[in-house]
Coordinates of C-alpha atoms in Angstrom, one line a residue:
X1 CA 23.5 45.7 -183.1
X2 CA 25.8 47.5 -185.5
X3 CA 24.5 50.5 -187.1
X4 CA 23.7 51.1 -190.6
X5 CA 26.8 51.4 -193.1
X6 CA 26.7 54.3 -195.5
X7 CA 26.8 54.0 -199.2
X8 CA 29.8 56.5 -199.2
X9 CA 31.9 54.1 -196.9
X10 CA 31.2 51.2 -198.8
X11 CA 32.1 52.8 -202.3
X12 CA 35.2 54.3 -200.5
X13 CA 36.2 51.0 -199.2
X14 CA 35.7 49.3 -202.6
X15 CA 37.6 52.0 -204.4
X16 CA 40.5 51.8 -201.9
X17 CA 40.6 47.9 -202.4
X18 CA 40.6 48.3 -206.0
X19 CA 43.5 50.8 -206.0
X20 CA 45.4 48.4 -203.8
X21 CA 44.9 45.5 -206.0
X22 CA 45.8 47.6 -209.1
X23 CA 49.1 48.9 -207.4
X24 CA 49.8 45.3 -206.5
X25 CA 49.4 44.2 -209.9
X26 CA 51.4 46.9 -211.3
X27 CA 54.2 46.4 -209.0
X28 CA 54.1 42.7 -209.4
X29 CA 53.9 43.1 -213.4
X30 CA 56.8 45.6 -213.2
X31 CA 58.9 43.5 -211.1
X32 CA 58.3 40.3 -213.2
X33 CA 58.7 42.2 -216.5
X34 CA 61.9 43.9 -215.2
X35 CA 63.3 40.6 -214.3
X36 CA 62.4 39.2 -217.7
X37 CA 64.0 42.0 -219.4
X38 CA 67.2 41.5 -217.4
X39 CA 67.3 37.8 -218.4
X40 CA 66.8 38.6 -222.1
X41 CA 69.2 41.4 -222.1
X42 CA 71.9 39.2 -220.3
X43 CA 71.5 36.5 -223.1
X44 CA 71.5 38.8 -226.0
X45 CA 75.1 40.2 -225.9
X46 CA 76.9 37.3 -227.6
X47 CA 79.4 38.5 -230.2
X48 CA 78.4 37.1 -233.9
X49 CA 80.4 36.9 -236.9
X50 CA 79.5 37.5 -240.7
X51 CA 79.0 33.7 -241.2
X52 CA 76.7 33.1 -237.8
X53 CA 73.5 33.4 -239.7
X54 CA 71.9 30.5 -237.7
X55 CA 72.9 32.1 -234.4
X56 CA 71.7 35.5 -235.7
X57 CA 68.4 33.9 -236.5
X58 CA 68.2 32.5 -233.0
X59 CA 68.9 36.1 -231.6
X60 CA 66.0 37.4 -233.7
X61 CA 63.7 34.9 -232.4
X62 CA 64.6 35.6 -228.8
X63 CA 64.0 39.3 -229.7
X64 CA 60.6 38.6 -231.1
X65 CA 59.7 37.0 -227.9
X66 CA 60.9 39.8 -226.0
X67 CA 58.9 42.3 -228.0
X68 CA 55.8 40.2 -227.9
X69 CA 56.1 40.0 -224.0
X70 CA 56.5 43.7 -223.7
X71 CA 53.6 44.5 -226.0
X72 CA 51.1 41.8 -224.9
X73 CA 51.8 41.4 -221.0
X74 CA 53.9 44.6 -219.9
X75 CA 52.8 47.6 -222.1
X76 CA 53.5 49.9 -219.2
X77 CA 57.3 49.1 -219.2
X78 CA 59.9 51.2 -221.2
X79 CA 61.0 49.4 -224.4
X80 CA 64.3 51.4 -224.6
X81 CA 66.4 48.1 -223.6
X82 CA 64.8 46.3 -226.5
X83 CA 65.7 49.2 -228.8
X84 CA 69.2 49.4 -227.4
X85 CA 69.7 45.7 -228.0
X86 CA 68.6 46.1 -231.5
X87 CA 70.8 49.2 -232.5
X88 CA 73.7 47.4 -230.5
X89 CA 73.4 44.5 -233.0
X90 CA 72.6 46.4 -236.1
X91 CA 74.7 49.6 -236.0
X92 CA 73.0 51.0 -239.3
X93 CA 69.8 51.5 -237.2
X94 CA 71.5 54.0 -234.9
X95 CA 70.2 57.6 -235.7
X96 CA 67.6 56.2 -238.1
X97 CA 64.9 58.6 -237.8
X98 CA 53.3 53.2 -249.7
X99 CA 55.3 51.6 -251.9
X100 CA 59.1 51.7 -252.3
X101 CA 60.8 51.9 -255.6
X102 CA 64.5 51.1 -254.8
X103 CA 66.8 52.9 -257.0
X104 CA 69.8 51.6 -258.9
X105 CA 71.7 54.6 -260.3
X106 CA 69.9 56.3 -263.2
X107 CA 69.3 53.3 -265.4
X108 CA 66.0 52.7 -263.8
X109 CA 64.7 56.3 -264.1
X110 CA 62.5 55.8 -267.1
X111 CA 61.1 52.4 -265.8
X112 CA 60.1 54.1 -262.5
X113 CA 58.3 56.9 -264.5
X114 CA 56.3 54.1 -266.4
X115 CA 55.6 52.3 -262.9
X116 CA 54.2 55.6 -261.3
X117 CA 52.1 56.4 -264.3
X118 CA 50.7 52.9 -264.7
X119 CA 49.7 52.9 -261.0
X120 CA 48.1 56.3 -261.1
X121 CA 46.6 56.5 -264.6
X122 CA 45.9 53.0 -265.5
X123 CA 44.8 51.5 -262.2
X124 CA 43.8 54.7 -260.4
X125 CA 45.8 53.5 -257.3
X126 CA 45.6 56.0 -254.3
X127 CA 48.2 54.4 -252.2
X128 CA 51.3 56.7 -251.4
X129 CA 54.4 56.2 -253.4
X130 CA 57.9 56.6 -251.7
X131 CA 61.0 56.6 -254.1
X132 CA 64.2 55.4 -252.2
X133 CA 67.7 56.3 -253.3
X134 CA 71.1 56.5 -251.8
X135 CA 72.4 59.8 -252.1
X136 CA 72.4 62.7 -254.6
X137 CA 74.6 60.9 -257.0
X138 CA 72.1 58.0 -257.1
X139 CA 69.2 60.1 -258.1
X140 CA 69.8 63.5 -259.5
X141 CA 67.6 66.5 -258.5
X142 CA 66.3 67.1 -262.0
X143 CA 65.0 63.5 -262.2
X144 CA 63.4 63.9 -258.7
X145 CA 61.7 66.9 -260.1
X146 CA 60.5 65.0 -263.1
X147 CA 59.1 62.1 -261.0
X148 CA 57.5 64.5 -258.5
X149 CA 55.7 66.3 -261.5
X150 CA 54.1 62.9 -262.4
X151 CA 51.9 62.8 -259.2
X152 CA 51.7 65.1 -256.2
X153 CA 51.5 62.2 -253.8
X154 CA 55.1 61.0 -254.2
X155 CA 57.8 61.4 -251.7
X156 CA 61.5 60.7 -251.8
X157 CA 63.7 59.2 -249.0
X158 CA 67.5 59.6 -249.1
X159 CA 68.6 56.5 -247.3
X160 CA 71.9 58.1 -246.4
X161 CA 70.0 60.5 -244.3
X162 CA 67.8 57.8 -243.0
X163 CA 70.7 55.6 -242.0
X164 CA 73.6 57.9 -241.2
X165 CA 75.7 54.9 -239.9
X166 CA 75.1 52.8 -243.0
X167 CA 76.8 55.1 -245.6
X168 CA 79.4 52.4 -246.5
X169 CA 76.7 49.8 -246.8
X170 CA 74.4 51.9 -249.1
X171 CA 76.7 53.9 -251.5
X172 CA 76.9 52.1 -254.8
X173 CA 74.9 49.1 -253.2
X174 CA 72.5 48.4 -255.8
X175 CA 70.1 45.5 -254.8
X176 CA 71.3 45.7 -251.2
X177 CA 69.4 49.0 -250.4
X178 CA 66.2 47.4 -250.8
X179 CA 65.5 46.0 -247.3
X180 CA 66.9 49.3 -246.0
X181 CA 64.2 51.2 -248.1
X182 CA 61.4 49.0 -246.5
X183 CA 62.8 49.8 -242.9
X184 CA 62.9 53.4 -243.8
X185 CA 59.3 53.5 -245.1
X186 CA 56.9 55.9 -243.3
X187 CA 54.1 53.3 -244.1
X188 CA 53.8 50.6 -241.5
X189 CA 52.6 48.2 -244.1
X190 CA 55.0 48.6 -247.0
X191 CA 55.3 47.2 -250.4
X192 CA 58.7 47.0 -252.0
X193 CA 58.5 47.2 -255.7
X194 CA 61.3 47.2 -258.3
X195 CA 61.3 50.0 -260.8
X196 CA 60.6 47.7 -263.7
X197 CA 57.5 46.1 -262.2
X198 CA 54.2 46.2 -264.2
X199 CA 50.9 45.8 -262.3
X200 CA 48.1 44.1 -263.9
X201 CA 45.6 45.0 -261.2
X202 CA 45.8 47.7 -258.3
X203 CA 47.6 46.8 -255.3
X204 CA 45.6 49.0 -253.0
X205 CA 43.7 46.1 -250.9
X206 CA 46.4 43.6 -250.9
X207 CA 46.9 43.6 -247.2
X208 CA 43.1 43.1 -246.6
X209 CA 42.4 40.6 -249.3
X210 CA 45.6 38.3 -249.6
X211 CA 45.1 35.5 -246.9
X212 CA 48.8 34.6 -246.8
X213 CA 49.7 38.2 -246.0
X214 CA 46.8 38.7 -243.5
X215 CA 47.9 35.5 -241.7
X216 CA 51.9 36.0 -241.6
X217 CA 52.3 39.7 -242.3
X218 CA 54.6 38.9 -245.2
X219 CA 54.1 38.1 -249.1
X220 CA 57.0 37.1 -251.4
X221 CA 56.7 35.4 -254.8
X222 CA 58.9 32.6 -256.1
X223 CA 61.6 33.1 -258.6
X224 CA 61.9 31.2 -261.8
X225 CA 62.3 27.4 -261.3
X226 CA 65.5 26.7 -263.1
X227 CA 68.8 25.1 -262.4
X228 CA 71.7 27.5 -263.0
X229 CA 74.6 26.4 -260.7
X230 CA 75.5 24.4 -257.6
X231 CA 73.8 24.1 -254.2
X232 CA 76.5 25.7 -252.0
X233 CA 73.9 28.2 -250.7
X234 CA 71.4 25.5 -249.7
X235 CA 74.2 23.5 -248.1
X236 CA 75.2 26.7 -246.1
X237 CA 71.7 27.5 -245.1
X238 CA 70.8 24.1 -243.8
X239 CA 74.0 24.1 -241.8
X240 CA 73.1 27.5 -240.3
X241 CA 69.4 26.1 -239.7
X242 CA 71.0 23.2 -237.8
X243 CA 72.7 25.6 -235.4
X244 CA 69.4 27.1 -234.3
X245 CA 68.1 23.6 -233.2
X246 CA 65.0 23.9 -235.4
X247 CA 64.0 21.8 -238.3
X248 CA 63.1 23.6 -241.6
X249 CA 59.7 25.0 -241.8
X250 CA 56.9 22.9 -243.3
X251 CA 56.5 25.6 -246.2
X252 CA 60.2 25.4 -246.9
X253 CA 60.6 21.6 -246.6
X254 CA 57.3 20.7 -248.2
X255 CA 56.7 23.2 -251.0
X256 CA 60.2 24.4 -252.0
X257 CA 61.9 23.4 -255.0
X258 CA 65.0 25.0 -253.8
X259 CA 64.9 22.7 -250.8
X260 CA 64.8 19.5 -252.8
X261 CA 67.5 20.8 -255.2
X262 CA 65.3 21.2 -258.3
X263 CA 65.7 24.8 -258.5
X264 CA 68.8 27.1 -257.9
X265 CA 66.5 30.1 -256.9
X266 CA 63.6 30.2 -254.4
X267 CA 62.3 33.8 -254.3
X268 CA 62.3 37.0 -256.2
X269 CA 62.4 40.3 -254.6
X270 CA 60.7 42.3 -257.3
X271 CA 57.6 42.8 -255.1
X272 CA 57.7 42.2 -251.4
X273 CA 54.9 43.1 -248.8
X274 CA 55.5 43.3 -245.1
X275 CA 53.4 44.5 -242.0
X276 CA 56.0 46.1 -240.0
X277 CA 53.5 46.6 -237.1
X278 CA 54.2 43.1 -236.2
X279 CA 57.4 43.1 -234.2
X280 CA 58.6 39.9 -235.5
X281 CA 58.3 40.9 -238.9
X282 CA 60.2 44.2 -238.2
X283 CA 63.1 42.3 -236.4
X284 CA 63.3 39.8 -239.3
X285 CA 63.5 42.6 -241.8
X286 CA 66.3 44.2 -239.8
X287 CA 68.0 40.8 -240.1
X288 CA 67.6 41.0 -244.0
X289 CA 69.2 44.4 -243.9
X290 CA 72.1 42.9 -242.0
X291 CA 72.6 40.2 -244.5
X292 CA 72.9 42.9 -247.2
X293 CA 75.5 45.2 -245.2
X294 CA 78.7 45.5 -247.1
X295 CA 80.9 43.2 -245.0
X296 CA 78.3 40.5 -244.8
X297 CA 77.3 40.6 -248.4
X298 CA 80.8 40.8 -249.7
X299 CA 82.1 38.0 -247.6
X300 CA 79.1 35.7 -247.5
X301 CA 75.6 36.5 -248.9
X302 CA 76.5 37.5 -252.5
X303 CA 78.9 34.7 -252.7
X304 CA 76.5 32.0 -252.0
X305 CA 73.3 33.6 -253.1
X306 CA 72.2 35.7 -256.2
X307 CA 72.0 39.1 -254.8
X308 CA 69.6 40.2 -252.1
X309 CA 66.4 38.1 -253.1
X310 CA 66.8 35.2 -251.1
X311 CA 67.7 37.1 -247.9
X312 CA 64.1 38.3 -247.5
X313 CA 62.9 34.8 -246.6
X314 CA 66.1 33.4 -245.1
X315 CA 66.0 35.8 -242.2
X316 CA 62.6 34.5 -241.3
X317 CA 63.4 30.8 -241.7
X318 CA 66.5 31.1 -239.6
X319 CA 64.5 33.0 -237.0
X320 CA 61.7 30.5 -236.8
X321 CA 59.2 33.2 -237.7
X322 CA 56.2 32.6 -240.0
X323 CA 56.4 34.0 -243.6
X324 CA 54.5 33.4 -246.8
X325 CA 55.6 32.7 -250.3
X326 CA 53.0 32.4 -252.9
X327 CA 53.2 28.6 -253.9
X328 CA 53.2 29.2 -257.8
X329 CA 56.4 29.6 -259.5
X330 CA 57.2 32.7 -261.9
X331 CA 55.9 32.5 -265.4
X332 CA 56.6 34.8 -268.4
X333 CA 54.5 36.9 -270.7
X334 CA 55.2 36.4 -274.4
X335 CA 54.1 34.9 -277.7
X336 CA 55.1 32.0 -279.7
X337 CA 56.5 33.3 -283.1
X338 CA 56.5 29.6 -284.7
X339 CA 53.9 27.3 -283.5
X340 CA 51.2 27.7 -281.0
X341 CA 50.9 27.0 -277.2
X342 CA 49.6 23.5 -278.1
X343 CA 52.5 22.4 -280.1
X344 CA 55.2 20.2 -278.6
X345 CA 58.1 21.9 -280.5
X346 CA 57.9 25.6 -280.4
X347 CA 60.9 27.4 -281.9
X348 CA 61.5 31.0 -281.1
X349 CA 59.9 32.9 -278.4
X350 CA 59.7 36.6 -277.9
X351 CA 59.3 37.8 -274.4
X352 CA 57.2 40.8 -273.7
X353 CA 58.6 43.0 -270.7
X354 CA 61.6 42.9 -268.4
X355 CA 60.1 41.2 -265.6
X356 CA 58.7 37.6 -264.7
X357 CA 55.0 37.1 -264.3
X358 CA 53.5 36.5 -261.0
X359 CA 49.8 35.4 -260.7
X360 CA 47.8 37.4 -258.2
X361 CA 45.8 35.7 -255.6
X362 CA 42.6 37.1 -257.1
X363 CA 43.4 35.3 -260.4
X364 CA 43.7 32.0 -258.6
X365 CA 40.4 32.6 -256.7
X366 CA 38.5 33.4 -260.0
X367 CA 40.0 30.3 -261.8
X368 CA 38.8 28.1 -259.0
X369 CA 35.2 29.6 -259.1
X370 CA 35.2 28.7 -262.9

């Protein structure tokens, strides 16, 4: 009859078995993950030209899958190969070490001061503010000093220092610097704001309260619904989308006046919010920046679309990655000088402000309750 087994031996045996199983799992995962990485890396080296937007979207889609695999299933593996693939494709990210106010020369200086004061004094907003600019000529030191004196919790980002390989893309770039500013933000959850924006309520809790932003990690607003040109951009986009092998997203095909040809514009980039902790959002934003690099914007983007504003959602659409555009189209704030809002014939309209009106999600919720 076998003798009694000591508790110490039992515990030691169980511990050894657990260690063996763990090591086996680690080795198995490492081998499987390494194989997966080799497969992704081998398939992501295709050369792409300035007009290959659809193929670039497919590349971003595969990169997002790769990133999700690493984060969710193989967190112990090194992500350097993923980073290397990203910087090899988007050279401006090489060497790249809230709210953003992209700067366009000195003409927005007074508007930015108004925006900062409105957020801090009127709305008592406590979120950090970062002002992005492209070189000393873009925002002089005396203007930075003045803006800094408005509030102590303001910082500045020289995009030429953040993206040393993107100097040609950023100097005198105007609109094009905006996605680069979002990428350079120290805040993982970033709100891009034009200098001429005026807030009607504080934006501090938008990432917690806006359901579209919570679900997708993105928030954009529609531009004005108007016809002001041909549909060359839409035809080009649909052709690129066909190259990805995917149909247009439901939100694009079912809710967009741009898709149906009833509006020349789809989105405005006066305010864009993104949660960069989500790899698919970060990768799509990097794609947006590529669409605004000098070679691409001069040869393709700005010839077919009005500046940067459509690129923020196009990158997501071509990549098959979810994004959210508030379904309501832009309005205006103003008063009727002759007549009243109920009249059929109103002649003369004075518009107050330099920006379109975008209704906040909270306004819709309150109107629904009433």
